[in-house]
PDB file of C-alpha atoms in Angstrom:
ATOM      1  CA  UNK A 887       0.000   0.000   0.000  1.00  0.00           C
ATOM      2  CA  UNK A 888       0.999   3.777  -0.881  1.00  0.00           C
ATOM      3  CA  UNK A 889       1.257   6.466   2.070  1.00  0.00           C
ATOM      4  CA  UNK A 890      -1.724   8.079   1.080  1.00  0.00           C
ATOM      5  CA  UNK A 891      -3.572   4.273   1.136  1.00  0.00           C
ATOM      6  CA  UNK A 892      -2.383   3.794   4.759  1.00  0.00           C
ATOM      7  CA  UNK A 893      -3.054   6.898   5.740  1.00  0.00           C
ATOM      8  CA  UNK A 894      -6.601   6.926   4.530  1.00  0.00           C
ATOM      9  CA  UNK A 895      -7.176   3.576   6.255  1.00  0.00           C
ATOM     10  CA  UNK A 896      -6.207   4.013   9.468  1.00  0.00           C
ATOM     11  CA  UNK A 897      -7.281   8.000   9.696  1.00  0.00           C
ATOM     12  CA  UNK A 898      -3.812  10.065  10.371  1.00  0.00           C
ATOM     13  CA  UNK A 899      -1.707  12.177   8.132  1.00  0.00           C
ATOM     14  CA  UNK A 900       0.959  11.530   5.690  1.00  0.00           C
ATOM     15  CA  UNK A 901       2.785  13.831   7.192  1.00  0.00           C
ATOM     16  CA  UNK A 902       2.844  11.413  10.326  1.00  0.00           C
ATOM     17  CA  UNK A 903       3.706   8.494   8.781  1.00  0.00           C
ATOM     18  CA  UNK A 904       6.605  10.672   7.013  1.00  0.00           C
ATOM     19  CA  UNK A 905       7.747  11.469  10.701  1.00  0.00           C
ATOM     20  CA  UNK A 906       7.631   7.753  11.949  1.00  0.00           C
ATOM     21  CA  UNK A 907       9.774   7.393   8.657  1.00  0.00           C
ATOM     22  CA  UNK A 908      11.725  10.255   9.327  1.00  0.00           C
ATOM     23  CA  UNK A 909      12.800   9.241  12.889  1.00  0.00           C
ATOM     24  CA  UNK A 910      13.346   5.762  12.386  1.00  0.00           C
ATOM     25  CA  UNK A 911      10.091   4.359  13.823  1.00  0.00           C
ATOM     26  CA  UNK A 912       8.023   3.159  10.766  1.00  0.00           C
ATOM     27  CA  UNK A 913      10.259   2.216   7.684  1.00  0.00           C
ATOM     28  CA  UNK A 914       8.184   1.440   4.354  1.00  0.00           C
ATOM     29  CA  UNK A 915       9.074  -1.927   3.862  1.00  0.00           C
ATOM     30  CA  UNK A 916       9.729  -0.307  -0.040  1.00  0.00           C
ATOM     31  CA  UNK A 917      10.774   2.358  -2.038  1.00  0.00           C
ATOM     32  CA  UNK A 918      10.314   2.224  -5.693  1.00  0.00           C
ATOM     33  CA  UNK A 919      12.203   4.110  -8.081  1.00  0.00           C
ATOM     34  CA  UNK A 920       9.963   7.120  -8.500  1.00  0.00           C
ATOM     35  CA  UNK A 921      10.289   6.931  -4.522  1.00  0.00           C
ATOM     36  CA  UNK A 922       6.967   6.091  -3.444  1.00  0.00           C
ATOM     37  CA  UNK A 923       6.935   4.258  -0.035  1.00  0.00           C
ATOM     38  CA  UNK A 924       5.284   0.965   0.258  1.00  0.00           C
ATOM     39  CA  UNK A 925       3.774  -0.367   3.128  1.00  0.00           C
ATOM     40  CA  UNK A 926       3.527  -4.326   3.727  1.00  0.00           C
ATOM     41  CA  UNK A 927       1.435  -5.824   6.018  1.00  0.00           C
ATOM     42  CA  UNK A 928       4.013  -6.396   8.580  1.00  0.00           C
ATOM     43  CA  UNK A 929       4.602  -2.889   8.562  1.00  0.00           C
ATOM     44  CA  UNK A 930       1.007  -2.418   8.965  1.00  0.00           C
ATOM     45  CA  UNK A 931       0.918  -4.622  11.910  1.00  0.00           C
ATOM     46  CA  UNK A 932       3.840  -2.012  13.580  1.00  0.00           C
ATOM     47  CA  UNK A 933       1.472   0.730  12.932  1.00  0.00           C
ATOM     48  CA  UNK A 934      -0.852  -0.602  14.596  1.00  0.00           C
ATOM     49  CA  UNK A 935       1.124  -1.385  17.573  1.00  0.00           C
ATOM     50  CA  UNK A 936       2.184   2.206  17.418  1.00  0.00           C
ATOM     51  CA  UNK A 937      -1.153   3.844  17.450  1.00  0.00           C
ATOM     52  CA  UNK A 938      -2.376   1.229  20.583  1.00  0.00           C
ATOM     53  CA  UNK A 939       0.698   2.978  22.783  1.00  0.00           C
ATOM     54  CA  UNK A 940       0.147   6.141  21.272  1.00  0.00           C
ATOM     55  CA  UNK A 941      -3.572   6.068  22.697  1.00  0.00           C
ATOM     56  CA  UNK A 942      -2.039   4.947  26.018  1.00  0.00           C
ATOM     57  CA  UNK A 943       0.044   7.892  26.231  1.00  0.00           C
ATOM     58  CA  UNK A 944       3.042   6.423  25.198  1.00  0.00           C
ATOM     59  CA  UNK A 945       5.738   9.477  23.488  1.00  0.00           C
ATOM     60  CA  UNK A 946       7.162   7.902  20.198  1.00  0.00           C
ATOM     61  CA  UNK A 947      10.874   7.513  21.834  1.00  0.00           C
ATOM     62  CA  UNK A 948       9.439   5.035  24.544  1.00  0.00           C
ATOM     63  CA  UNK A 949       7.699   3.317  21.865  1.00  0.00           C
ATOM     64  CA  UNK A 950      10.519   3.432  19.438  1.00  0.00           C
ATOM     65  CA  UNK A 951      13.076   2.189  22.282  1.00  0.00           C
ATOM     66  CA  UNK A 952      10.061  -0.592  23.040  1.00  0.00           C
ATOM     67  CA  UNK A 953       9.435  -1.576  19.808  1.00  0.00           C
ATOM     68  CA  UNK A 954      13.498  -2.063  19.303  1.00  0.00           C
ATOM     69  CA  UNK A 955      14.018  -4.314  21.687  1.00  0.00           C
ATOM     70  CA  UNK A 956      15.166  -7.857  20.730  1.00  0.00           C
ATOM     71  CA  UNK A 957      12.900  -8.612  23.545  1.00  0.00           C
ATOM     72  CA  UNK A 958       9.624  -7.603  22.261  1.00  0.00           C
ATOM     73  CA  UNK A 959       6.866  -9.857  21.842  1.00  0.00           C
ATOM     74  CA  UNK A 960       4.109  -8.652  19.955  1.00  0.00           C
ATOM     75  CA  UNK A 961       1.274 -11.032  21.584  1.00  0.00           C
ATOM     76  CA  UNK A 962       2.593 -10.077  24.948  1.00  0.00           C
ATOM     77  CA  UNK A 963       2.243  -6.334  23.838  1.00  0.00           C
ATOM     78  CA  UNK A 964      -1.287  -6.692  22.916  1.00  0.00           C
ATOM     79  CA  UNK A 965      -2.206  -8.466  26.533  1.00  0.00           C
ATOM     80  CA  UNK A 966      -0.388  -5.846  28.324  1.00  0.00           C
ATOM     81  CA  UNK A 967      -2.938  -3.441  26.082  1.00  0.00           C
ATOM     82  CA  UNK A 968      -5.754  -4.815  26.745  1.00  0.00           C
ATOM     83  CA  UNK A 969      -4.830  -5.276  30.490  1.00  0.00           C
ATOM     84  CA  UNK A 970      -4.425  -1.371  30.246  1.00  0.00           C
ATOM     85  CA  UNK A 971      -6.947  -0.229  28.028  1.00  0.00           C
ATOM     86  CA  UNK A 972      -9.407  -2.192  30.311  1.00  0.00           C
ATOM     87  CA  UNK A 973      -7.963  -0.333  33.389  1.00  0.00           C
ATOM     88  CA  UNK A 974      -8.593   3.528  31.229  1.00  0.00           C
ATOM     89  CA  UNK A 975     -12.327   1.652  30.645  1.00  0.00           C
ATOM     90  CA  UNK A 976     -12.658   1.708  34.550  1.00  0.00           C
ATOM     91  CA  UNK A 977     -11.398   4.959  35.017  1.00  0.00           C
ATOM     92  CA  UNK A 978     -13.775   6.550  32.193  1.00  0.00           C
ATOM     93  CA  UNK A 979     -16.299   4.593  33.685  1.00  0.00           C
ATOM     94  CA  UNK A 980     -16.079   5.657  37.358  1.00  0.00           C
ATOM     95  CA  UNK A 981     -15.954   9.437  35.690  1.00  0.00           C
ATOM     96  CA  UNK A 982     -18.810   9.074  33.766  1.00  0.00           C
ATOM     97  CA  UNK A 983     -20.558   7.828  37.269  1.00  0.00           C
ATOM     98  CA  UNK A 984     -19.240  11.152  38.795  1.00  0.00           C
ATOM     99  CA  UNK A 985     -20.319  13.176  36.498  1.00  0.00           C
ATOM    100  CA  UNK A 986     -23.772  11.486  36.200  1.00  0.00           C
ATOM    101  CA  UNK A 987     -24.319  11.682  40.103  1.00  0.00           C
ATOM    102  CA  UNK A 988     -23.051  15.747  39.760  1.00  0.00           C
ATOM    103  CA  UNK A 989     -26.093  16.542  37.355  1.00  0.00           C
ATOM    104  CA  UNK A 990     -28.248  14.410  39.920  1.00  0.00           C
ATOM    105  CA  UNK A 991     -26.508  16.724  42.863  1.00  0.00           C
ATOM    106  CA  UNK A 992     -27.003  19.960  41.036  1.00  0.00           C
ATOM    107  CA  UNK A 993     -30.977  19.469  40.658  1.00  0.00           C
ATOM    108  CA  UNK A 994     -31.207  18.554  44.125  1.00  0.00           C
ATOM    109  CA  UNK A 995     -32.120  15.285  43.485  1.00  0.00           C
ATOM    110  CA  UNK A 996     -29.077  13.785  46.023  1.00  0.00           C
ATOM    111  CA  UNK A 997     -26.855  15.022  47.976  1.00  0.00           C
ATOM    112  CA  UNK A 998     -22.913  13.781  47.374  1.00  0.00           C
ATOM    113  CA  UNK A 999     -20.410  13.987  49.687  1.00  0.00           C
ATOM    114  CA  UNK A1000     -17.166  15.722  49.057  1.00  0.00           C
ATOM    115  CA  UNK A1001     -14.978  12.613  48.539  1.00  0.00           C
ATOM    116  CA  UNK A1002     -17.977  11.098  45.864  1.00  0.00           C
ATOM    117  CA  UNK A1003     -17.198  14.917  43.652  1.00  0.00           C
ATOM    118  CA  UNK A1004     -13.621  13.398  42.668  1.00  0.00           C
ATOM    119  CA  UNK A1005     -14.296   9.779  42.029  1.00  0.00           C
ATOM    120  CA  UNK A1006     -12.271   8.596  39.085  1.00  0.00           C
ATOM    121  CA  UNK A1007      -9.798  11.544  38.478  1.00  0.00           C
ATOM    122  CA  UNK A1008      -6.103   9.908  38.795  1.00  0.00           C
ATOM    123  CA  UNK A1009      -3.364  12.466  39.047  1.00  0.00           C
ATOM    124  CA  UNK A1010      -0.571  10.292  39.863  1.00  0.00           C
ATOM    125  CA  UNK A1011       1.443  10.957  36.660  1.00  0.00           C
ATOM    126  CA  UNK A1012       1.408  13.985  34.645  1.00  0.00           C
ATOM    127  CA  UNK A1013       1.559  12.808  30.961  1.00  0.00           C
ATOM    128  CA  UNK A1014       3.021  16.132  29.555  1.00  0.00           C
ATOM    129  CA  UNK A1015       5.968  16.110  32.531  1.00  0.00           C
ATOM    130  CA  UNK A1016       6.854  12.626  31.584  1.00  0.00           C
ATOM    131  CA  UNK A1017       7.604  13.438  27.877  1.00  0.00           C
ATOM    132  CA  UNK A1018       8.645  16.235  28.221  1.00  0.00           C
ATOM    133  CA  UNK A1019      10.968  14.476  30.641  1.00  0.00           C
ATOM    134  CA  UNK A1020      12.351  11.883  27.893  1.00  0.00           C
ATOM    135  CA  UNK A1021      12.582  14.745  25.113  1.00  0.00           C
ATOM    136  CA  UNK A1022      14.583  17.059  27.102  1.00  0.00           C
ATOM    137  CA  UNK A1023      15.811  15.523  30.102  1.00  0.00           C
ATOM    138  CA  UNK A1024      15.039  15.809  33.662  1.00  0.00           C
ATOM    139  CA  UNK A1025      17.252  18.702  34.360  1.00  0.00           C
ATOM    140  CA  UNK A1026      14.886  21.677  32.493  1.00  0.00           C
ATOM    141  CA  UNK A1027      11.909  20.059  33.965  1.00  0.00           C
ATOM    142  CA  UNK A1028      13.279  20.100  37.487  1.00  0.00           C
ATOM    143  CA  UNK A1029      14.052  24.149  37.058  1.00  0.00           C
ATOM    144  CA  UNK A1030      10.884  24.822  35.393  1.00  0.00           C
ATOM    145  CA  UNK A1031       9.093  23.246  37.978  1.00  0.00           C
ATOM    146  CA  UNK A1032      10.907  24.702  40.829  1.00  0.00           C
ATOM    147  CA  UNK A1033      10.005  28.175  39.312  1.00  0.00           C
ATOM    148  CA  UNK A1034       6.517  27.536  39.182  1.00  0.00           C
ATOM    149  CA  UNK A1035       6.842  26.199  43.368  1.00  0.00           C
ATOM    150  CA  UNK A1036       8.430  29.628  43.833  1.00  0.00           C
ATOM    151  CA  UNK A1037       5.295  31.531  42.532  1.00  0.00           C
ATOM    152  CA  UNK A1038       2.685  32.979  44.543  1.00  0.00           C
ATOM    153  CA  UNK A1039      -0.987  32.257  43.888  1.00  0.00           C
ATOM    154  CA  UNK A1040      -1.266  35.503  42.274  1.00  0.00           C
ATOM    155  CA  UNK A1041       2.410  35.491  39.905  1.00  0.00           C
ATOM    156  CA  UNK A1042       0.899  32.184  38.778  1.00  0.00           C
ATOM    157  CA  UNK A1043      -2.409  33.626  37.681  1.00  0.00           C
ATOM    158  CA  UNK A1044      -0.412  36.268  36.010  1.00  0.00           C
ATOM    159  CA  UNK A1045       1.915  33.943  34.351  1.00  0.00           C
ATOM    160  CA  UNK A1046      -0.845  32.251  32.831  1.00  0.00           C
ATOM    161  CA  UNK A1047      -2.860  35.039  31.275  1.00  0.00           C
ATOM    162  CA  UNK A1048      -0.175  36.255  30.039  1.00  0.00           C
ATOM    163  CA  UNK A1049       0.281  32.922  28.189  1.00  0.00           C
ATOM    164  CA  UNK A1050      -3.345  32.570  27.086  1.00  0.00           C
ATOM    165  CA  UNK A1051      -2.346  36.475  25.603  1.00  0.00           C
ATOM    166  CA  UNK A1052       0.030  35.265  23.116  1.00  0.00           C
ATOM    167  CA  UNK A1053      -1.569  32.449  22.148  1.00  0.00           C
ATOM    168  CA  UNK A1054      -4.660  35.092  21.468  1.00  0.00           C
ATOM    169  CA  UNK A1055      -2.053  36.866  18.917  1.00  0.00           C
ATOM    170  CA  UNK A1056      -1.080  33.888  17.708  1.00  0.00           C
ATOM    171  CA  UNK A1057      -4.395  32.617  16.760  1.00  0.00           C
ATOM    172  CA  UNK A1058      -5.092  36.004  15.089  1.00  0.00           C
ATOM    173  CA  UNK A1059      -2.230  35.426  13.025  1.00  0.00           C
ATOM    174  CA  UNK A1060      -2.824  32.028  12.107  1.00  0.00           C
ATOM    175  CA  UNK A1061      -4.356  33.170   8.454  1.00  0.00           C
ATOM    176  CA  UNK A1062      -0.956  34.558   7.819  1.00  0.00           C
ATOM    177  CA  UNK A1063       2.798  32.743   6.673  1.00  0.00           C
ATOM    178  CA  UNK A1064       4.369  31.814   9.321  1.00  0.00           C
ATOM    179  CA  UNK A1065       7.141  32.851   8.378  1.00  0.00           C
ATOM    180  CA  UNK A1066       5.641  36.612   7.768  1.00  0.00           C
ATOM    181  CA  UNK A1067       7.496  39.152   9.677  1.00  0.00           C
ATOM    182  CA  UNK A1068       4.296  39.875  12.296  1.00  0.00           C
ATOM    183  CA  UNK A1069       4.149  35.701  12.672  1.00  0.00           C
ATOM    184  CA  UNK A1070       7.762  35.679  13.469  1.00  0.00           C
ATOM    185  CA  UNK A1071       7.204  38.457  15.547  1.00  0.00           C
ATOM    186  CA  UNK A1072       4.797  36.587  17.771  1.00  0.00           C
ATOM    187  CA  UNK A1073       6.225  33.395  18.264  1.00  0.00           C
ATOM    188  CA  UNK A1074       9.922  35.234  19.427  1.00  0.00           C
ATOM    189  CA  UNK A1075       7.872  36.122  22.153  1.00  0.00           C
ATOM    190  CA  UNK A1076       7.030  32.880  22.559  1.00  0.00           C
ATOM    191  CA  UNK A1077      10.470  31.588  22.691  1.00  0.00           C
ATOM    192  CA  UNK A1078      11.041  34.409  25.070  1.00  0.00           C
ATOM    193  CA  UNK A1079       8.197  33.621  27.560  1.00  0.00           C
ATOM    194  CA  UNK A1080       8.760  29.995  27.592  1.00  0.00           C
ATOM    195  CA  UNK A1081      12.489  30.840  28.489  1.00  0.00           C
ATOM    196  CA  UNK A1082      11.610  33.013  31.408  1.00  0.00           C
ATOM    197  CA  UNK A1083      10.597  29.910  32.962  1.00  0.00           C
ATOM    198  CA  UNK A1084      13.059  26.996  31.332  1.00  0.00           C
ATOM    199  CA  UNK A1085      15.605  26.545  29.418  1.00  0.00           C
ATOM    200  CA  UNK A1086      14.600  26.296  25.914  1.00  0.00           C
ATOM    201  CA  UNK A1087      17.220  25.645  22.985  1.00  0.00           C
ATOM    202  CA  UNK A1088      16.298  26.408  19.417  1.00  0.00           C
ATOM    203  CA  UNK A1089      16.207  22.967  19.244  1.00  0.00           C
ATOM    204  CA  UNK A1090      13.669  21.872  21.960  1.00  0.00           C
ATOM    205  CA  UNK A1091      11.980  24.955  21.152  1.00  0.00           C
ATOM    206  CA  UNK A1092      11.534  23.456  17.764  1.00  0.00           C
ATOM    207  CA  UNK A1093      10.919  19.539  18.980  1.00  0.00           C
ATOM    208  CA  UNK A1094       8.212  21.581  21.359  1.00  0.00           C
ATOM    209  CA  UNK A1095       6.381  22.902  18.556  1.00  0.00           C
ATOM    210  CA  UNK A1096       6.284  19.391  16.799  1.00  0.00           C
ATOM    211  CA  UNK A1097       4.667  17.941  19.653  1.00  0.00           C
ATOM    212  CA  UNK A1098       2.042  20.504  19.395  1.00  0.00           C
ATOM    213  CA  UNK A1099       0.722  18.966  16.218  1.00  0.00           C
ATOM    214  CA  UNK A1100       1.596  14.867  17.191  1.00  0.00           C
ATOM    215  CA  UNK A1101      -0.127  14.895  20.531  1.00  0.00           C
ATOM    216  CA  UNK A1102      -4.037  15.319  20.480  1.00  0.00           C
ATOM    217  CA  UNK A1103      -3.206  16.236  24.474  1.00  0.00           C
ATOM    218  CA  UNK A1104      -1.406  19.455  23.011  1.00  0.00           C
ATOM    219  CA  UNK A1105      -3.161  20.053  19.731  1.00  0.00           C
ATOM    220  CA  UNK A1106      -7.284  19.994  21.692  1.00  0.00           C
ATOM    221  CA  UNK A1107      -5.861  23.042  24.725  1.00  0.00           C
ATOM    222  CA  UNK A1108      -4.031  25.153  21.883  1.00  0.00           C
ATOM    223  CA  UNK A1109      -6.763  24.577  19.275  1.00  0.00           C
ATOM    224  CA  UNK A1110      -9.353  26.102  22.133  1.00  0.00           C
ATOM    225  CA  UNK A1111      -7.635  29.761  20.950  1.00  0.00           C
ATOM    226  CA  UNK A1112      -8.377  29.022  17.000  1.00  0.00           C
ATOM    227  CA  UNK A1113      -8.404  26.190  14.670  1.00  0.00           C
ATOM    228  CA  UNK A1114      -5.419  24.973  13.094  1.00  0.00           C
ATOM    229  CA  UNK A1115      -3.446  27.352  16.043  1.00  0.00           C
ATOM    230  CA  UNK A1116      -1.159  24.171  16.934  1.00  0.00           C
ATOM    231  CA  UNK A1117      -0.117  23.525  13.466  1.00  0.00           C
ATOM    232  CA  UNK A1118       0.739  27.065  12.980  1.00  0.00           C
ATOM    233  CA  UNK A1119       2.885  27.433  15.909  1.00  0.00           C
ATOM    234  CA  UNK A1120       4.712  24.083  14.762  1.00  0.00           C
ATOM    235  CA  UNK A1121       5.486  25.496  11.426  1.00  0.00           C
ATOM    236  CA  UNK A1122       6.538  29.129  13.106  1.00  0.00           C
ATOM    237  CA  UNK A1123       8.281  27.822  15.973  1.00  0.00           C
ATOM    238  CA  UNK A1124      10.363  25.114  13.071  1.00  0.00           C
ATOM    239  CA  UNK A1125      11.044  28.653  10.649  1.00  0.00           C
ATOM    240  CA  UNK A1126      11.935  30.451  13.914  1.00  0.00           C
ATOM    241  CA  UNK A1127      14.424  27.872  15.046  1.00  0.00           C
ATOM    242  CA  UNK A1128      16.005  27.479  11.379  1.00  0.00           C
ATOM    243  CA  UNK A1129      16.182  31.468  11.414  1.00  0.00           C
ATOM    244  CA  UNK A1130      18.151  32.079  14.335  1.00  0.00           C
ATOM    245  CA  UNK A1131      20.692  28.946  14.953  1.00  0.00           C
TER     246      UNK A1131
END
């Protein structure tokens, strides 16, 4: 099967499956001589098991390092996703209960108690920390972290309208290149503001803005400010990096 084939089968991009390529973590099994990749169904089979971590939360370097490993078992992959995919079911589940009994509490139909108002939420692990974690290393997620501990109720508000501000501008300028001069504009301050709380390199600043468009996680908050926002940022933030290295 063609790229465009796959893609259309299984519902993502091209432009994703050129990334898995890109990074090692989907090969075509070939390439004619026009250079057209062409997917097999083996490789079709490592999609798959792709897209099952991916919709655990996996990042693609802990599948990629997974899927590597002269130990990996593919039947014992898709137990331990089901196993885990049934525990998510639960979770939604006991959520769905929650917010079922809320509606009930809010027309005075019962009364919950304050422990029954946060039934199912599970904040053990923060899935954006851990990736970011494994993309940049512990050390700028430590800082960043500690900065935001140092912050007062209020400098935390603050911090965070002023974030919602530029992504405001940002989605205003969405229509536009990105690598127009007002686009460029607007995402500099970006790389500025993120930097007053880490320590962003062109680089990660770049990786950052490709996350924006491969995790949903990323892509549903930024998209809140204007459709097609995350995708716009990606391509400014990737212009803005190959500008100024």
């Amino acid at each position: 099967m063609k790229v465009k084939e796959v893609a259309d089968l299984v519902g993502i991009s091209v432009r994703t499956l050129h990334h898995y390529d890109e990074i090692g973590l989907l090969k075509p099994g070939n390439i004619t001589e026009a250079g057209y990749r062409l997917y097999s169904g083996q490789e079709l089979e490592q999609l798959q098991q792709i897209l099952f971590f991916r919709e655990l939360g996996f990042p693609l370097k802990k599948i990629k390092e997974i899927l590597d490993s002269p130990s990996f078992n593919r039947e014992e992959a898709l137990h331990l996703q089901r196993k885990m995919l049934l525990d998510k079911q639960r979770q939604v589940e006991r959520m769905i209960k929650t917010i079922d009994r809320t509606i009930q509490d809010a027309r005075g139909e019962i009364k919950m108690t304050n422990e029954q108002k946060f039934e199912g939420f599970n904040f053990d692990s923060n899935p954006y920390e851990q990736e970011a974690r494994e993309r940049w290393g512990d050390e700028r997620v430590d800082q960043s972290n500690a900065k935001v501990r140092k912050m007062s109720k209020q400098e935390q508000e603050n911090w965070a309208n002023g974030m919602n501000a530029i992504y405001e501008r940002l989605a205003a300028l969405r229509v536009e290149s990105p690598e127009s001069e007002p686009s460029q504009a607007a995402i500099h301050e970006w790389f500025v503001y993120l930097n007053r709380m880490g320590s962003y390199s062109l680089e990660a600043f770049q990786g950052l803005g490709q996350m924006y468009v491969e995790d949903e996680r990323f892509t549903k908050n930024i998209d809140q400010f204007g459709e097609g926002l995350a995708k716009f940022m990606r391509n400014a933030m990737a212009v803005y990096g190959d500008k100024n290295k």
